[in-house]
XYZ file of C-alpha atoms in Angstrom:
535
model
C -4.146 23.392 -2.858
C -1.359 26.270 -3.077
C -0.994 25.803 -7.091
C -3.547 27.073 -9.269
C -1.308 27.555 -12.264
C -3.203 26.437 -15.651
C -0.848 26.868 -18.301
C -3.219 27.659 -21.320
C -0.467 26.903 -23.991
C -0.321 23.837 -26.115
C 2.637 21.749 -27.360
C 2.915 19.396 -30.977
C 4.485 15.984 -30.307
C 5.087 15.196 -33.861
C 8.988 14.943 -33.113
C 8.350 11.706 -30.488
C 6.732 10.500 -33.678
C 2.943 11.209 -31.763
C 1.064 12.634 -34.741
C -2.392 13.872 -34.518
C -2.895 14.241 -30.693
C -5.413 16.632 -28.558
C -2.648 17.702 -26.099
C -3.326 18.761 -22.467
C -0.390 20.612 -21.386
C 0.434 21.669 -18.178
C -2.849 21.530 -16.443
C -3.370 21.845 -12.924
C -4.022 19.408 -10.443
C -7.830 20.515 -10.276
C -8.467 20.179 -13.877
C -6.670 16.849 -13.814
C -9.025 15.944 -10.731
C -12.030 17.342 -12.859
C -11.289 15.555 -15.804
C -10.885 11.895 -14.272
C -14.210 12.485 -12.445
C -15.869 13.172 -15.697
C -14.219 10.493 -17.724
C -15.362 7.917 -14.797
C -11.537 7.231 -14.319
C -11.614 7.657 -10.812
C -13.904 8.883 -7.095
C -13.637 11.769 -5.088
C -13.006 10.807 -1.466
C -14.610 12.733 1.760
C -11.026 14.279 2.515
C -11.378 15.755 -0.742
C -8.838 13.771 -2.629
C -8.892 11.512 -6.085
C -9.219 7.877 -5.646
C -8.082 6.038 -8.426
C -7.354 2.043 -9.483
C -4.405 1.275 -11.395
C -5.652 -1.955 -12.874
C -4.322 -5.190 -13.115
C -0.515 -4.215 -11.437
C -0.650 -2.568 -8.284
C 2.896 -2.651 -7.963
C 6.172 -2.463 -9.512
C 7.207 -5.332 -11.920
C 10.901 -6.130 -11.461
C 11.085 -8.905 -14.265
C 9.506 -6.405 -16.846
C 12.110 -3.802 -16.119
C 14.429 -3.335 -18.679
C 17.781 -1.069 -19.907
C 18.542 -1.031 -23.509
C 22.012 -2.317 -23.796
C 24.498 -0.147 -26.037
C 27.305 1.644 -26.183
C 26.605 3.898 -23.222
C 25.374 1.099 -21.159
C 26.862 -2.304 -22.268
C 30.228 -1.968 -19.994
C 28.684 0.275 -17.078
C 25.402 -1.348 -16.011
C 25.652 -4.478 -13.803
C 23.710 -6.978 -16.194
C 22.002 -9.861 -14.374
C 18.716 -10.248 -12.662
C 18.181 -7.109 -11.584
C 19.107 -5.064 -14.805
C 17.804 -6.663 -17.343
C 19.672 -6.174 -21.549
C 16.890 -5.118 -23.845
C 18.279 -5.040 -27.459
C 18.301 -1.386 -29.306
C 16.458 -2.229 -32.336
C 13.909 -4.184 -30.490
C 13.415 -0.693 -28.065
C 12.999 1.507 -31.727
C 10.361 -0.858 -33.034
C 8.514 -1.292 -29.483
C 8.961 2.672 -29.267
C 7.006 3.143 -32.808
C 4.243 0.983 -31.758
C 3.712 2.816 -28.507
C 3.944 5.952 -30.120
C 1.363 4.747 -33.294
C -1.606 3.797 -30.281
C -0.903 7.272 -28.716
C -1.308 8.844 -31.887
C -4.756 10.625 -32.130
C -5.956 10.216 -28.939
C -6.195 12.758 -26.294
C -2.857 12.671 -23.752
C -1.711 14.633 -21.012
C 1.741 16.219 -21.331
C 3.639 18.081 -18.361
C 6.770 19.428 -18.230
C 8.855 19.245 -14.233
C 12.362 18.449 -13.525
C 14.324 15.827 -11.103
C 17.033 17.244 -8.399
C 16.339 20.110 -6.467
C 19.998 21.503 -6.315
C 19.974 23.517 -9.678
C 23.503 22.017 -10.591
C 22.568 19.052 -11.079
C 18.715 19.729 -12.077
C 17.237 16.975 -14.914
C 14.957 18.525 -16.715
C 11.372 15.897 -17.585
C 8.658 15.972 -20.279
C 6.236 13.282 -18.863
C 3.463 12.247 -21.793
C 0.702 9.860 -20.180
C -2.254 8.574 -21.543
C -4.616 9.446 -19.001
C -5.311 12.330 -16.601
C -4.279 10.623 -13.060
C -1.411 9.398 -14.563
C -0.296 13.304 -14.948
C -1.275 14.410 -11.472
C 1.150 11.855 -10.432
C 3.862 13.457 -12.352
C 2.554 16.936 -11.105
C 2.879 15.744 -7.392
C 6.327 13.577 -7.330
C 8.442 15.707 -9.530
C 9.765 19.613 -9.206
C 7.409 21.953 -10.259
C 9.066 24.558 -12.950
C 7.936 28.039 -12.254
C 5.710 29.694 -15.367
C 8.553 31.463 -16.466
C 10.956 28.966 -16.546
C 8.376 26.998 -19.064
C 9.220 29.340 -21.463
C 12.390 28.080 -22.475
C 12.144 24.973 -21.162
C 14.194 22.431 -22.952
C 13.701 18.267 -21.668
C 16.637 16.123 -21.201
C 14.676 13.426 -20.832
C 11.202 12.282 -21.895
C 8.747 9.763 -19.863
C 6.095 7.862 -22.514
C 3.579 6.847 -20.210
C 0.445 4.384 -22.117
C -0.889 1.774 -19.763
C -3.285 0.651 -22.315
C -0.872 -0.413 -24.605
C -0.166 -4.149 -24.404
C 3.304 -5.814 -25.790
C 3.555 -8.442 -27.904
C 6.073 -10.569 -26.101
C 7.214 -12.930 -29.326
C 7.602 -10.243 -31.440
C 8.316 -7.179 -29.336
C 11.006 -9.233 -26.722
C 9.445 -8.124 -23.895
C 8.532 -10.989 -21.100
C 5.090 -10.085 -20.990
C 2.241 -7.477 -22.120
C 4.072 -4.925 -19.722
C 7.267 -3.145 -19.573
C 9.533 -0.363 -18.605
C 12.423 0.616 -20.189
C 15.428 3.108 -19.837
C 17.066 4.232 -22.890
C 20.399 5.887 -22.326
C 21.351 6.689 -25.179
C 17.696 7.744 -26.856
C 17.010 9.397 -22.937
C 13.580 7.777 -23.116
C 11.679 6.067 -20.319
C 9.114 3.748 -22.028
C 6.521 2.562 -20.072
C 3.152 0.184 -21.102
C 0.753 -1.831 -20.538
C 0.691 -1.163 -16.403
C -1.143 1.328 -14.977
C 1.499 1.373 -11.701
C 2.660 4.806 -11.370
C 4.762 4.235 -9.194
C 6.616 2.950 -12.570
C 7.152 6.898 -13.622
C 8.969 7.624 -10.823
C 11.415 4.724 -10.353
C 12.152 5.224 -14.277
C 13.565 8.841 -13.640
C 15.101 7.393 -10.343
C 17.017 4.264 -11.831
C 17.969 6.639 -14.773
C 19.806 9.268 -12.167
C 20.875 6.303 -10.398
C 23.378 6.129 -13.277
C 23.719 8.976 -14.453
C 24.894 10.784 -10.953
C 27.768 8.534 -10.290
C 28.974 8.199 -13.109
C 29.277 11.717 -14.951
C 29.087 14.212 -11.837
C 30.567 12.065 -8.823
C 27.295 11.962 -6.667
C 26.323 9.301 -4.855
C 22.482 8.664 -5.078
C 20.364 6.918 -2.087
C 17.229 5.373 -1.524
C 16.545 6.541 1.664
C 14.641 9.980 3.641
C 16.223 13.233 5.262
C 15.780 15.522 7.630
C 17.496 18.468 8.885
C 17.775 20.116 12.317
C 17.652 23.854 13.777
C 21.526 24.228 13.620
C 21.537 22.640 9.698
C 23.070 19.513 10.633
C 21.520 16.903 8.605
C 20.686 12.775 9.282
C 20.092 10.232 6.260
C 17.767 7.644 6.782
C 17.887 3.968 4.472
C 15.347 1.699 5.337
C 13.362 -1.380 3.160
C 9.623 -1.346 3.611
C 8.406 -1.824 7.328
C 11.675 -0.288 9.337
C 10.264 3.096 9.540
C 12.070 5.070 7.000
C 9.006 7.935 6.985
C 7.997 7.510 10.548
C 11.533 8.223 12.130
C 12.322 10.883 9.729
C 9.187 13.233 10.264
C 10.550 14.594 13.046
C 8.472 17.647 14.467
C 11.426 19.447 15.666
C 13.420 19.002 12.485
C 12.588 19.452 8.685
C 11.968 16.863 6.098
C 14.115 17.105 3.049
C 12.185 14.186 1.482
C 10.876 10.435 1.866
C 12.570 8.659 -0.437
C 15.156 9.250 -3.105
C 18.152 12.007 -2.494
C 21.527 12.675 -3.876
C 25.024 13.406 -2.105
C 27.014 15.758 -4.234
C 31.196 16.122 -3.838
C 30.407 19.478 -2.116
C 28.597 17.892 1.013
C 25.239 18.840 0.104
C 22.109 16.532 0.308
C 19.246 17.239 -2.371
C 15.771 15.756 -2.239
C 15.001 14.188 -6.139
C 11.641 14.732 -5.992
C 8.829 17.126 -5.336
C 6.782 14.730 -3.321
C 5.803 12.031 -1.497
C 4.621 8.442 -2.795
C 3.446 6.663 0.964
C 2.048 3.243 1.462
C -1.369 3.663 3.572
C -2.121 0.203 4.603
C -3.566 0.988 8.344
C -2.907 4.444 7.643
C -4.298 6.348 11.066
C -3.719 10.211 12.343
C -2.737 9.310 15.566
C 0.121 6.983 14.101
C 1.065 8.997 10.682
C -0.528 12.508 11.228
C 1.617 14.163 8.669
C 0.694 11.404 5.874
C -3.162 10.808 7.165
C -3.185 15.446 6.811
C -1.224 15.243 3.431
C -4.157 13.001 2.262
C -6.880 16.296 1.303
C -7.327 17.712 -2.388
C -4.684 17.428 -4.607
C -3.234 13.947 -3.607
C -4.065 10.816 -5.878
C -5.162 7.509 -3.817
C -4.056 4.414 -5.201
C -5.950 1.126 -5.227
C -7.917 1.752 -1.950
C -11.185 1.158 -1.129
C -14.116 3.758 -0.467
C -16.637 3.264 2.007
C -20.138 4.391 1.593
C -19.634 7.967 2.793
C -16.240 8.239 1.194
C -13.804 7.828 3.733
C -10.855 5.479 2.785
C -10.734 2.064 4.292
C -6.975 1.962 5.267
C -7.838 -1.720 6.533
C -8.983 -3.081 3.378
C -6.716 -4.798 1.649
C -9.216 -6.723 -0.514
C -7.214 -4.935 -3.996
C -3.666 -4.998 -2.364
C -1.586 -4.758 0.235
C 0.215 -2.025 -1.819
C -2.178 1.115 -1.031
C -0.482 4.097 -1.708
C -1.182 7.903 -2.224
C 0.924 10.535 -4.045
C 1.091 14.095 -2.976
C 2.895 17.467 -3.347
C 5.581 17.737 -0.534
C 3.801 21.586 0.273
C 1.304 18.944 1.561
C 3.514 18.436 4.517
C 3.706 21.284 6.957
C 7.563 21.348 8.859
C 9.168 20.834 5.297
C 12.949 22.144 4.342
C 12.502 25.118 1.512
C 14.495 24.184 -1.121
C 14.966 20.617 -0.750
C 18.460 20.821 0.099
C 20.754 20.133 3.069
C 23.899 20.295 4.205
C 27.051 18.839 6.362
C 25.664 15.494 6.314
C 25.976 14.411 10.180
C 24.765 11.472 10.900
C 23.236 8.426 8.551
C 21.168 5.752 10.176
C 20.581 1.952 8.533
C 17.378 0.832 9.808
C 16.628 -2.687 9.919
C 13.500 -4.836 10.989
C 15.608 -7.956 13.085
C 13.096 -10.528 13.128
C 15.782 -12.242 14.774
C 15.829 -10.889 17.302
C 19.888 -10.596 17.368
C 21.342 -7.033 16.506
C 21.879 -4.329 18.689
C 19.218 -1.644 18.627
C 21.621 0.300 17.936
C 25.423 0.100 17.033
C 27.803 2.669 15.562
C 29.616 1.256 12.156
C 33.005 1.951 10.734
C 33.297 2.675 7.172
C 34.228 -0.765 6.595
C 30.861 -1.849 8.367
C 28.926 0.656 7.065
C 29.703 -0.220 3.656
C 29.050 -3.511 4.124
C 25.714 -3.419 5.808
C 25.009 -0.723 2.541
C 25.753 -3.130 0.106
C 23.859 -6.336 2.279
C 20.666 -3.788 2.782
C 19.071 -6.247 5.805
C 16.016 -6.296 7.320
C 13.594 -9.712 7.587
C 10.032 -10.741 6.524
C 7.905 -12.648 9.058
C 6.304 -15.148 7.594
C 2.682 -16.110 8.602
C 1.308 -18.272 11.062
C -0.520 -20.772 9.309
C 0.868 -24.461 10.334
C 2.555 -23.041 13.054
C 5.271 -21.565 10.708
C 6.821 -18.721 12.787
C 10.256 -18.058 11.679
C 12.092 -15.344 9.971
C 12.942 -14.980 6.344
C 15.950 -12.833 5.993
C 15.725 -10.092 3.228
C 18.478 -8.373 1.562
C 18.315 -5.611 -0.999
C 21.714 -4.009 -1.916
C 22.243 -0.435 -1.126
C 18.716 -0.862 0.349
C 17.428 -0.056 -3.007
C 18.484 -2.930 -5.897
C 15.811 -3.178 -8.224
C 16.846 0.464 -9.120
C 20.709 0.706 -9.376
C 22.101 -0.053 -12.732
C 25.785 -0.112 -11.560
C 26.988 -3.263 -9.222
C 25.977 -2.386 -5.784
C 30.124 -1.978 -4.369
C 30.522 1.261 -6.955
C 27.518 2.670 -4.176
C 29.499 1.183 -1.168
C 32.737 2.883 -2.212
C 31.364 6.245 -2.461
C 29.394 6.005 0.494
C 32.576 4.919 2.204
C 35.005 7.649 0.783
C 32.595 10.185 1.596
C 32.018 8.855 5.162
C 35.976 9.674 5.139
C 35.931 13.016 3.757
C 33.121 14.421 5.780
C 33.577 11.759 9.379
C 30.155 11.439 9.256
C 28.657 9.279 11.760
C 26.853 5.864 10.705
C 24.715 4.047 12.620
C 23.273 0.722 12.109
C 19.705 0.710 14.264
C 17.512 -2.199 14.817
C 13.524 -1.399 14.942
C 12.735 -4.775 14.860
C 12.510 -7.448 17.645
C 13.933 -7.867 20.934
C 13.880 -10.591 23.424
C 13.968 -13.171 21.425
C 12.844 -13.821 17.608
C 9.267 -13.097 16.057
C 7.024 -15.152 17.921
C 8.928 -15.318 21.149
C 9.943 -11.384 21.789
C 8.262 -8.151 20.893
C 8.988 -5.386 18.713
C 11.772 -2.461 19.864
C 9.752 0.089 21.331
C 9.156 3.348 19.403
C 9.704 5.878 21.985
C 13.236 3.757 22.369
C 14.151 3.712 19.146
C 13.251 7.551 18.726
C 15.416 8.327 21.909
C 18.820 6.469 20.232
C 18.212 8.324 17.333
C 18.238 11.309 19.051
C 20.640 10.828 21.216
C 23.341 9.992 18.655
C 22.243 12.932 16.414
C 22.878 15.303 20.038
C 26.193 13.336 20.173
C 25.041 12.066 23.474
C 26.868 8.631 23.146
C 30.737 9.435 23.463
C 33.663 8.276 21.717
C 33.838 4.882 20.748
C 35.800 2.810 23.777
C 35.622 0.287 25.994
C 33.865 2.315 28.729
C 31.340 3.790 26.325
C 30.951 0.854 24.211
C 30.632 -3.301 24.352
C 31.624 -5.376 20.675
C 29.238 -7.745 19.388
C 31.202 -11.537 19.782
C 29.285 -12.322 16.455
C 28.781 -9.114 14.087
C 31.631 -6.793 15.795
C 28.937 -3.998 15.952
C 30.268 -1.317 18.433
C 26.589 -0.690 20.214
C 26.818 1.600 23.274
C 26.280 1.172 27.233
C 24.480 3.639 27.836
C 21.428 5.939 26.292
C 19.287 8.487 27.872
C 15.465 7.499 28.129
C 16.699 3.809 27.223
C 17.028 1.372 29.688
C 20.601 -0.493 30.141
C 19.496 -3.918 29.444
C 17.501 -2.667 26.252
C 20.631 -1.796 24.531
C 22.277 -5.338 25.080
C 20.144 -7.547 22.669
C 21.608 -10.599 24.311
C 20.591 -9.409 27.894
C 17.091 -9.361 26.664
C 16.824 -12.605 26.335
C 17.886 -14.320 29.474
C 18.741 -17.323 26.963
C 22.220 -16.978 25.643
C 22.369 -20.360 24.152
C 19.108 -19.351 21.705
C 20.312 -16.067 21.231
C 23.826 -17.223 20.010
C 21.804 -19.708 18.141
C 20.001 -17.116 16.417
C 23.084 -15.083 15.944
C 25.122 -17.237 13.890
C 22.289 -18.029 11.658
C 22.041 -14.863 10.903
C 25.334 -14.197 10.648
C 25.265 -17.247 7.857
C 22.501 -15.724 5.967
C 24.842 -12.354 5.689
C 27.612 -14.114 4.261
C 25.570 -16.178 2.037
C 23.992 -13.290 0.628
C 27.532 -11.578 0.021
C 29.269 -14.177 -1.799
C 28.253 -12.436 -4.929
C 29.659 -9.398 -4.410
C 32.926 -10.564 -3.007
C 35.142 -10.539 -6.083
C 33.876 -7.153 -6.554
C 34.923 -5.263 -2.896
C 37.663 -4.487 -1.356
C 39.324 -5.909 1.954
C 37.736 -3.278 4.237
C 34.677 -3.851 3.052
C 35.220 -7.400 3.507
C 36.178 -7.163 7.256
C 32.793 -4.846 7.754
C 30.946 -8.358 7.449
C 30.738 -10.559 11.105
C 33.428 -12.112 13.017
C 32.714 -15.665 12.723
């Protein structure tokens, strides 16, 4: 572990109405470590780091999420299922209640900011109830030198007590749970789940307003990496497309895994100070940099220790959602600050369990902004009674449960700054190919990582008819040719030697697309609206 600092100072929190606290401030990750050992909290693994359980919710709940709706939010935030009204005076009543059951006990209080450009820094007070809770914090957000502590003055403030349970008649909450943004009071409130991934999505849905709308920066759900000559490549990506594994690139730094924002200067800034990776088969020879970031200092989430202490990345007997946290110094070929710049290329990665998309196909900003707002990729479902087919899956802007404005307000900026900067977008399929699940096989990874290269070496021309063939069904422009990719890879349709199933296949996807966008129609414009497919 590089930081040893253990800030000795303490803090009152009598003006978030917490009276009569033993307050932990600032402590390092080792005391943290210490302390959840000795409260019997959590296990030391054999890689040397803390093991914890987060209790009844392994995961995020989308239903419990909340915004208060007021006079900052009421006209901004797309209301429906995703963002959910929570009514002001019920917030200040829940909020005194939370506050009351942290009174007097002892809480853990750090102080870290979002953003690592400086211009558009948010500066965090995180107060959690328990220890782990507040190594979390300590890995996933920016880490405020000693000096800067000094003076440091919060914008917003993260109340963090899992063991607090909600009323639901009387507090207006759906059940014992919750998190809620505050605009106005610049509170996250979070209780009765011990999910930390809650503490970072809070901060993360909160700048997801916040940056649009009052400094004109577009903020993504998605990794980045930058190469030798500073050019740098944006990677979205649902769960299971390979958003991490494509973007740690040895010969090219990681900006971050996960959330970033795109300022009107052309700069690309990681939010966070960290890394929050699922480890479900977790193995070195597979994820080396995540299975080497996993040593003292990271928190393990909901896994399960075997005898000698070495994680079981197989068992999913707790959940499927295993995770660890950990400082992004964890990671050795890492970008110092968090920043990059001239945005080059951006890559939507997709897992077709169609079978039908190109594996890869360059997008116009009409396409590209569709396909942002549409966020595809499929589930399999399982085998049992021969049920084999694909579920298509769409989350808009490949991040909905955390954008508070209507998904097209994304889209547009995305697609004026696509103008502005003509940087290259590229739709890439990493899912199957010749034919659907159950008939073909997944694309290759040493194919997949050879496109991506390729296109970020601007090996694949202009696009024409000699360099390119349009999709009949999606108009996707998806190149001829790709070195270390075979010619009859590229052509999804050629893999299949069945045209009738693969046109099939095709249009019902192509169905499920437009389905899925009939909600935002009214909202986007008529480029957007010609990004969708041809028939």
């Amino acid at each position: 572990m590089t930081d040893k600092t253990l800030v000795t100072q303490t803090i009152s929190l009598k003006k978030y109405g917490i009276d009569k606290a033993k307050v932990n401030y600032q402590l390092s990750p080792e005391k943290l470590h210490e302390i959840t050992l000795k409260k019997e909290m959590g296990k030391e693994a054999s890689s040397g780091a803390l093991a914890i359980n987060t209790g009844e919710f392994t995961g995020r709940s989308p239903k419990d999420r909340f915004i208060v709706k007021d006079d900052v939010t009421k006209d901004k935030v797309w209301w429906g299922d995703i963002n959910l009204p929570f009514d002001p005076d019920k917030f200040d009543a829940l909020y005194q209640k939370v506050v009351s059951y942290l009174s007097e006990k002892e809480l853990y209080v750090r102080d870290c900011y979002a953003c690592a450009d400086k211009d558009y820094q948010l500066n965090i007070r995180v107060i959690n109830e328990y220890p782990w809770s507040n190594l979390f914090a300590y890995n996933m957000f920016l880490r405020p030198s000693e000096e800067s502590l000094e003076n440091f003055q919060e914008d917003w403030v993260v109340v963090n007590a899992p063991g607090f349970k909600a009323d639901p008649a009387v507090d207006g909450t759906r059940q014992h749970n919750f998190a809620i943004l505050n605009f106005t009071k610049k509170v996250v409130l979070i209780g009765g789940t011990g999910y930390t991934g809650e503490i970072k999505k809070g901060i993360f849905s909160a700048l997801n307003f916040l940056l649009p709308v009052y400094a004109n920066t577009l903020p993504m759900h998605c990794s980045a990496n930058v190469g030798k000559n500073g050019d740098t490549s944006i990677f979205f990506g649902l769960s299971g497309t390979g958003k991490t594994t494509l973007s740690a690139d040895p010969k090219r730094k990681l900006i971050g895994d996960d959330e970033h924002g795109w300022t009107k200067e052309d700069t690309v800034f990681n939010f966070e100070g960290g890394c929050y990776a699922k480890v479900i088969n977790l193995s070195a020879e597979n994820e080396p940099d995540i299975f080497g970031a996993i040593k003292e200092g990271a928190l393990l989430e909901n896994v399960v220790l075997k005898e000698n202490g070495d994680v079981d990345f197989k068992d999913t007997s707790i959940t499927q959602n295993t995770r660890v946290s950990y400082p992004i110094y964890h990671i050795k070929n890492i970008q110092q600050p968090s920043i990059g710049y001239n945005p080059t290329n951006i890559f939507f990665l997709t897992a077709d369990a169609f079978g039908v998309l190109p594996p890869i196909s360059k997008l116009t900003p009409g396409q590209a902004a569709y396909h942002f707002i549409s966020g595809y990729t499929a589930k399999v479902a399982g085998t049992e009674a021969g049920v084999n087919e694909p579920i298509p899956s769409f989350s808009a802007c490949f991040g909905a449960p955390f954008m508070p404005l209507h998904p097209t307000a994304y889209a547009e900026m995305l697609s004026a700054k696509m103008k502005q900067t003509n940087v290259n977008v590229w739709l890439i399929n990493t899912g199957w190919t010749g034919g659907p699940y159950g008939v073909g096989k997944r694309m290759a990874l040493k194919y997949t990582r050879a496109m991506i290269t390729a296109a970020m070496n601007n090996e694949l021309g202009e696009v024409n008819h000699k360099n390119y063939h349009i999709h009949s069904v999606f108009g996707l422009a998806q190149p001829r040719t790709c070195p270390g990719v075979p010619e009859e890879i590229l052509n999804s349709r050629m893999t299949w030697n069945n045209d009738e199933g693969y046109y099939k296949q095709a249009h019902k996807l192509a169905d499920a697309f437009k389905e899925n966008f009939k909600k935002f129609e009214s909202y986007a414009n008529k480029e957007i609206k010609e990004g969708g497919p041809l028939v």
